Short mmCIF file of C-alpha atoms and ligand atoms in Angstrom, two decimals:
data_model
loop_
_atom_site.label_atom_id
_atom_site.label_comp_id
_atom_site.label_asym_id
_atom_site.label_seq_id
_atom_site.Cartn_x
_atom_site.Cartn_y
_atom_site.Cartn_z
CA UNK C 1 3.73 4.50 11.51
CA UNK C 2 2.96 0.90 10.78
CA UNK C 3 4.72 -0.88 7.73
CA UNK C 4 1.57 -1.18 5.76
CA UNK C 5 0.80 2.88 6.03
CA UNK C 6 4.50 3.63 5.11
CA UNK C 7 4.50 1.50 2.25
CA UNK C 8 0.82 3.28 1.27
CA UNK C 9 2.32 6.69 1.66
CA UNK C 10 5.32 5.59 -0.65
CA UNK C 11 3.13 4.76 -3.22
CA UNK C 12 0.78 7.78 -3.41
CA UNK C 13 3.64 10.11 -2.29
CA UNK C 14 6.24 9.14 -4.06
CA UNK C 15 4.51 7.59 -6.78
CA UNK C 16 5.94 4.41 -7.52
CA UNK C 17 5.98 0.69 -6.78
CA UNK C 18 8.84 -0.45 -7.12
CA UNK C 19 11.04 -2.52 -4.08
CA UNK C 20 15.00 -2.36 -4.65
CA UNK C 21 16.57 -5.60 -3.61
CA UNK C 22 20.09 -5.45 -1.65
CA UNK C 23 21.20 -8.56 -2.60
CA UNK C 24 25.11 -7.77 -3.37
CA UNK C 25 27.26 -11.02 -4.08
CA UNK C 26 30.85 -10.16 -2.96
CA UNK C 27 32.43 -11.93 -6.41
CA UNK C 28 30.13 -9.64 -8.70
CA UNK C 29 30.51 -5.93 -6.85
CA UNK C 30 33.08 -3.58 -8.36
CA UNK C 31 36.18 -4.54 -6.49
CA UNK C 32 37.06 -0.92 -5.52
CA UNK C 33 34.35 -2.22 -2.66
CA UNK C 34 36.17 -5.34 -2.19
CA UNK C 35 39.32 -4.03 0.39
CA UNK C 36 37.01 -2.34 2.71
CA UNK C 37 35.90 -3.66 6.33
CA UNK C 38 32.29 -3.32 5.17
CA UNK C 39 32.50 -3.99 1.39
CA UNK C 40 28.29 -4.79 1.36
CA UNK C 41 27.48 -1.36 3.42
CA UNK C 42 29.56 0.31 1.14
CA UNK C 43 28.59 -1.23 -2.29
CA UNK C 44 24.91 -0.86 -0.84
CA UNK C 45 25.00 2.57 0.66
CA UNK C 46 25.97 3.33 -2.91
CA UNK C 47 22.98 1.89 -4.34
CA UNK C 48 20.68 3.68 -1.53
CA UNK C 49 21.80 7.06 -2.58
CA UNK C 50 20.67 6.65 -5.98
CA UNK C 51 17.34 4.51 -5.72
CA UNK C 52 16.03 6.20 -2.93
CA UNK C 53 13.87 9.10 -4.62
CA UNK C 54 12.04 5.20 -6.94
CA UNK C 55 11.91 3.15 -4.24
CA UNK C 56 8.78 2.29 -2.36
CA UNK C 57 11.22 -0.27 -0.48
CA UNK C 58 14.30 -2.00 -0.11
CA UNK C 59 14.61 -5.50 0.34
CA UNK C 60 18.03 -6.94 1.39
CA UNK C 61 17.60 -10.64 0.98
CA UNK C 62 19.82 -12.33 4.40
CA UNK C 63 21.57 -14.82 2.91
CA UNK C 64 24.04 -12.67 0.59
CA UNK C 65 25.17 -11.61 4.36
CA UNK C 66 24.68 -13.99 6.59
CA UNK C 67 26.16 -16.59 4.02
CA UNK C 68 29.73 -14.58 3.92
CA UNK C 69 29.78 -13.61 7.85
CA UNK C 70 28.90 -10.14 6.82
CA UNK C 71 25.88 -9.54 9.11
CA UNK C 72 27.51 -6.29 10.37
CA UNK C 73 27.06 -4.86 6.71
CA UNK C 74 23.12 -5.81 6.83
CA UNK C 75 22.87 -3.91 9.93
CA UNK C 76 24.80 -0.92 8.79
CA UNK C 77 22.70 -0.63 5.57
CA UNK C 78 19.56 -1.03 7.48
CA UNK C 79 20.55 1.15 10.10
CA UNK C 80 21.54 3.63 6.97
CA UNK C 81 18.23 3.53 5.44
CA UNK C 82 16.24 4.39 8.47
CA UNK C 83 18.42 7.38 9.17
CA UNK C 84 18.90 8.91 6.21
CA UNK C 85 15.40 7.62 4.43
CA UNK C 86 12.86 7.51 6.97
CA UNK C 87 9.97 7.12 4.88
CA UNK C 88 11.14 3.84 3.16
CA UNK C 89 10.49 0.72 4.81
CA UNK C 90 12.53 -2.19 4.64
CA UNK C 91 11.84 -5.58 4.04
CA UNK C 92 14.03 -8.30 5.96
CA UNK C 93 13.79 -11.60 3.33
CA UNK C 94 14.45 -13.94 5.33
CA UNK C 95 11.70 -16.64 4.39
CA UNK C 96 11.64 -17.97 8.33
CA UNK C 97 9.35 -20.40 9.35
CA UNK C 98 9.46 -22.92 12.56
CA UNK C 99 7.62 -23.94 15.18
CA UNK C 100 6.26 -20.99 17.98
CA UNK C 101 9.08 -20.79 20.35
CA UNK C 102 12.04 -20.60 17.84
CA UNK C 103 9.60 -18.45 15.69
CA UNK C 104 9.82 -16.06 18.40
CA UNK C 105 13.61 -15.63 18.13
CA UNK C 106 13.36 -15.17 14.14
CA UNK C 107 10.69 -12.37 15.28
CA UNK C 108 13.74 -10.71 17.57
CA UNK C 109 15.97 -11.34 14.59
CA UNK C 110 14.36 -9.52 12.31
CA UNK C 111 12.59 -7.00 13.94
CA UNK C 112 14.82 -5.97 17.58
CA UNK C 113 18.60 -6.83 15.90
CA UNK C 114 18.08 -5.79 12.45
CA UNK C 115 15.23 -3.32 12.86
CA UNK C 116 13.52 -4.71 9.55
CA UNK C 117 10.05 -2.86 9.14
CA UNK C 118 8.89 -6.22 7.62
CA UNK C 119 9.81 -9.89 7.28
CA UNK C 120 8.72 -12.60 5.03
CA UNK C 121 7.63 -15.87 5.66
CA UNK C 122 7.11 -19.50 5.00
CA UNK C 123 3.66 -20.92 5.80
CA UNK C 124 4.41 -24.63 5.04
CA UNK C 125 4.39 -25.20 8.51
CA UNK C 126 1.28 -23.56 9.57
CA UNK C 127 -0.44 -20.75 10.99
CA UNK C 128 0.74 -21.32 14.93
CA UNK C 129 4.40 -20.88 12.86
CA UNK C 130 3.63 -17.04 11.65
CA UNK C 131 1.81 -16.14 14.77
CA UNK C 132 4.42 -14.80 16.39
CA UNK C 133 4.92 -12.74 13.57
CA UNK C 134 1.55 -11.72 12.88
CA UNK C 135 1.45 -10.47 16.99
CA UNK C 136 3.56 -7.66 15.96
CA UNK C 137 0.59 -5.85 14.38
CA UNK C 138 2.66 -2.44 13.16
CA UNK C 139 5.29 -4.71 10.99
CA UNK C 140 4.29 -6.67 7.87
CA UNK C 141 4.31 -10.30 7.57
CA UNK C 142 5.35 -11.09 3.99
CA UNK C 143 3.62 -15.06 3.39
CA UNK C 144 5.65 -16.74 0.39
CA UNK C 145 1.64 -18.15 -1.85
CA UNK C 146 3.27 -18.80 -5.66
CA UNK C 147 6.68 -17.86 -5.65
CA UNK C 148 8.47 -17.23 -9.27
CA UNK C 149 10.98 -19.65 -9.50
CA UNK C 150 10.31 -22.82 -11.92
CA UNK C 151 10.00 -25.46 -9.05
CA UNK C 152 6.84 -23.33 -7.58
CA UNK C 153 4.79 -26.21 -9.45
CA UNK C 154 6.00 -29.25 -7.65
CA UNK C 155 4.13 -28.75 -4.31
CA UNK C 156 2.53 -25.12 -4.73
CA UNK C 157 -0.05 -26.43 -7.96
CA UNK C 158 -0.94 -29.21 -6.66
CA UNK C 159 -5.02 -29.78 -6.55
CA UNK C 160 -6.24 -30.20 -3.48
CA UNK C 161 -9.65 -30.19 -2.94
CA UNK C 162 -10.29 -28.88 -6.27
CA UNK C 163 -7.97 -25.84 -6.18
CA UNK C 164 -4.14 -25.32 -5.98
CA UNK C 165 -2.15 -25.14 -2.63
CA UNK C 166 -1.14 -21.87 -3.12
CA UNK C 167 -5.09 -20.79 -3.51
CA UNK C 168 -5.60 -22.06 -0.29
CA UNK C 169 -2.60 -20.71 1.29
CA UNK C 170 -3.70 -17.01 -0.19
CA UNK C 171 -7.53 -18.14 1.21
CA UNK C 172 -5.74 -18.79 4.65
CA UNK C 173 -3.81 -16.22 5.08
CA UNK C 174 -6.16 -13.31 4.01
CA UNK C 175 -9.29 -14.82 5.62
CA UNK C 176 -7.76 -16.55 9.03
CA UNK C 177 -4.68 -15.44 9.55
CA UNK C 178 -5.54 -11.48 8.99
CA UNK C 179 -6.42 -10.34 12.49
CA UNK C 180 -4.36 -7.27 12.70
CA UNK C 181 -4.22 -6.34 8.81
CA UNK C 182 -0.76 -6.79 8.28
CA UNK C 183 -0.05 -9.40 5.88
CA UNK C 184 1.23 -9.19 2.13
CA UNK C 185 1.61 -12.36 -0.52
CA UNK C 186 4.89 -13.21 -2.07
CA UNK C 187 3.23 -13.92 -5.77
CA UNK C 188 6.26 -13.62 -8.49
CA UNK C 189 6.10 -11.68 -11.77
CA UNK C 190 6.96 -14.39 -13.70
CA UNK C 191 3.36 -16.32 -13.49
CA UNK C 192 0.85 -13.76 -14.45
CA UNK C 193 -2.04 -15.78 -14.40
CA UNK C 194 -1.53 -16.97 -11.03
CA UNK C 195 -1.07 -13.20 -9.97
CA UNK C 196 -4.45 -12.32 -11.11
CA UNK C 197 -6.27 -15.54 -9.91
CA UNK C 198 -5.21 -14.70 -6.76
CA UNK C 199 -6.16 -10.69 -6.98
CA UNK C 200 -9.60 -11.94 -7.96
CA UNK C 201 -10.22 -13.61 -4.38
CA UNK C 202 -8.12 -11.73 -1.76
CA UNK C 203 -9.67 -7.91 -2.41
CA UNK C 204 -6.94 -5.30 -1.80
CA UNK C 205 -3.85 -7.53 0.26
CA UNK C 206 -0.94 -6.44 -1.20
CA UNK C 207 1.28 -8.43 -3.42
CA UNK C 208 5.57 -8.39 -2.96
CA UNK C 209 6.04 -9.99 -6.87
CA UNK C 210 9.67 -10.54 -7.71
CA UNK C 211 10.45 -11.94 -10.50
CA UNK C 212 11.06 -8.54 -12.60
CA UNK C 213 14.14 -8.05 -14.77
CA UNK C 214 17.04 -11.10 -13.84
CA UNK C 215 14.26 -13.68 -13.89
CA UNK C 216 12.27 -12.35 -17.16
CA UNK C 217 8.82 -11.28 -15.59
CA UNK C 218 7.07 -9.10 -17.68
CA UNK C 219 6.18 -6.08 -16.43
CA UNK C 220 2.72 -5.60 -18.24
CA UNK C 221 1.46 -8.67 -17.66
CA UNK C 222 2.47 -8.88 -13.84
CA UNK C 223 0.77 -5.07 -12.85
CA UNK C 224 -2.21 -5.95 -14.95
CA UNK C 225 -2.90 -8.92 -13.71
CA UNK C 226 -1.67 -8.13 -9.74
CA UNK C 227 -2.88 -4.02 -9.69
CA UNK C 228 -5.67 -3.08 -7.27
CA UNK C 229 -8.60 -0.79 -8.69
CA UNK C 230 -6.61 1.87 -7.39
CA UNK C 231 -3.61 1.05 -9.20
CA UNK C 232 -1.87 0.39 -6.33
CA UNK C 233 -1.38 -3.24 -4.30
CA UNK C 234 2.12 -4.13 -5.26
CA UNK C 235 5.43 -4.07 -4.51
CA UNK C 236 7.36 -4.83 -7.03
CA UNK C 237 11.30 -6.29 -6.44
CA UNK C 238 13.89 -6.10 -8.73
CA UNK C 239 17.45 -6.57 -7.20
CA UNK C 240 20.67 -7.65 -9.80
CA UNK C 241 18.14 -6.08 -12.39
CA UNK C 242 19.21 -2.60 -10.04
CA UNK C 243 22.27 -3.05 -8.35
CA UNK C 244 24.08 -4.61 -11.27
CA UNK C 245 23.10 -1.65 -13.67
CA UNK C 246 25.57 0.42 -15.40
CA UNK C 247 23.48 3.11 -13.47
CA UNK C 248 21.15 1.90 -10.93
CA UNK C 249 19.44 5.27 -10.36
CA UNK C 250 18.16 5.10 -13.79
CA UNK C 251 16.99 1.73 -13.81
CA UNK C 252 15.47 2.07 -10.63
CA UNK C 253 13.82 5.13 -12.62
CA UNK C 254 12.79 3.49 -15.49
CA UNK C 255 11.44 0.83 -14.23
CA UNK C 256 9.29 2.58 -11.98
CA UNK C 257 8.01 4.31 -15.15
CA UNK C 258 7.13 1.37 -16.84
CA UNK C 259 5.64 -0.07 -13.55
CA UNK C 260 3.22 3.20 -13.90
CA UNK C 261 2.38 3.11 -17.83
CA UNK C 262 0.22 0.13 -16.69
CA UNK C 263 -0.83 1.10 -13.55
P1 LIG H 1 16.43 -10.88 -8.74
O1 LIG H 1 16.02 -12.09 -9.53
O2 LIG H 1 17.91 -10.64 -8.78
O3 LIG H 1 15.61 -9.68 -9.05
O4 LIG H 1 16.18 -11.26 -7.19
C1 LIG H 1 14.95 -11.70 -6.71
C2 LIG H 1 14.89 -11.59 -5.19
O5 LIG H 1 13.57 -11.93 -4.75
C3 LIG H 1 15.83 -12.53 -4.44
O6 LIG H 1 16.20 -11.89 -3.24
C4 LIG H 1 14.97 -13.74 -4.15
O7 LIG H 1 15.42 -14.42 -2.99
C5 LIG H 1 13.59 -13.09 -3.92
N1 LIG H 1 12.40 -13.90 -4.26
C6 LIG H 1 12.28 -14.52 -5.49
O8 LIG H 1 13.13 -14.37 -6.37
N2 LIG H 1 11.18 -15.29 -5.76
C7 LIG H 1 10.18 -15.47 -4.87
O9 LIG H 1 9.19 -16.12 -5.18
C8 LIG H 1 10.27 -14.84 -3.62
C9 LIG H 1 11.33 -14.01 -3.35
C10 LIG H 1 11.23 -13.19 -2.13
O10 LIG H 1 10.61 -13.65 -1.16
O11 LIG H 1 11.64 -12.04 -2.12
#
């Protein structure tokens, strides 16, 4: 099954939206983690086991492993998801981007060593930069349009040729870049209107939006404003939001009912 119809099937199955993100920082996990070989796997495997029955996804983010030499523990929990939930795909966040013969290596990385379902992407570059990616028509392609940090102003706003860079990155991407149906937008939570400028020209592409719960996106706002008629069309991330709860099962849970009251 192709990344797009797994992620479909999550969200009429399964009912909800909502994409946990594995992004576990070695100084903040409970330190009963900290003396094993695989303190990430472990922490994570943790978190699995109690998201899995709200999670539409899970999105470990590379850096919190790569940066600490612990790229054994991404595989493990990757491996672990696929094998114990095989109806959840994962997202590899990776944000890669370079010209077509390394791009082609970041393809292996993500999708033959760490068996990611999906993989996003940085389009600054240019569209001979994602092809690579896009050539693997059963796994997603996740293009970063208005991300949801402050900074997403300084180059993604600017007015060119009478719209916004990130307009004509969304314009791109959904109307040349498309061929085999399997690209998403990165649009964050925390810029609502941007979310539902860009619903109003791409049709049904689905959105990842982070930007929920550590970084203050409203949850209203961002599903009405990035929902499809069919009240579907997102993936929402939260990760220390989750994985830093008191109980992540239960914030994984009530988030994805509050992700629904507006869907
Ligand atoms: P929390 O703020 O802890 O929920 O984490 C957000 C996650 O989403 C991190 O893994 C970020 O790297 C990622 N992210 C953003 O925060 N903003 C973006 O615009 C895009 C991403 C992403 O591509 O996932």
């Amino acid at each position: 099954m192709s990344f797009m119809e797994m992620v479909k099937k999550r969200w009429n199955e399964n009912n909800t939206l909502v994409c946990v993100g594995l992004d576990p920082d070695l100084g903040k996990i409970p330190s009963k983690y900290r003396s094993s070989e695989t303190p990430l796997f472990d922490f994570n495997k943790d978190i699995i086991d109690q998201t899995a029955e709200y999670a539409c996804c899970y999105k470990p983010q590379i850096a919190y492993y790569n940066g600490v030499g612990l790229e054994k523990d991404l595989e493990l929990t990757i491996d672990y998801i696929h094998n114990n939930y095989p109806g959840i795909p994962v997202i590899l966040d990776a944000k890669r981007g370079d010209i077509g013969s390394t791009a082609e290596m970041y393809v292996k990385e993500a999708f033959t060593r760490y068996k990611a379902d999906s993989v996003t992407v940085n389009p600054y570059m240019g569209g001979d930069t994602l092809q690579p990616f896009l050539n693997e028509k059963d796994k997603g392609t996740i293009i970063l349009c208005r991300t949801s940090n402050p900074g997403a102003i300084d180059l993604q706003d600017l007015i060119i040729d009478g719209k916004p860079l990130y307009m004509h990155v969304a314009k791109k991407a959904t109307e040349e870049w498309n061929k085999n149906k399997n690209i998403l937008l990165v649009v964050g939570a925390t810029y609502p209107e941007e979310l539902a400028k860009i619903r109003s020209v791409i049709g049904d592409i689905p959105f990842l939006t982070p930007g929920i719960g550590a970084q203050g996106g409203d949850v209203e706002k961002a599903v009405t404003a990035g929902k499809t008629p069919d009240g579907t069309g997102m993936i929402i991330n939260s990760s220390r939001g989750i994985i830093y709860a008191e109980n992540p099962g239960k914030a994984a849970k009530e988030l994805r009912d509050e992700i629904n009251l507006y869907r």
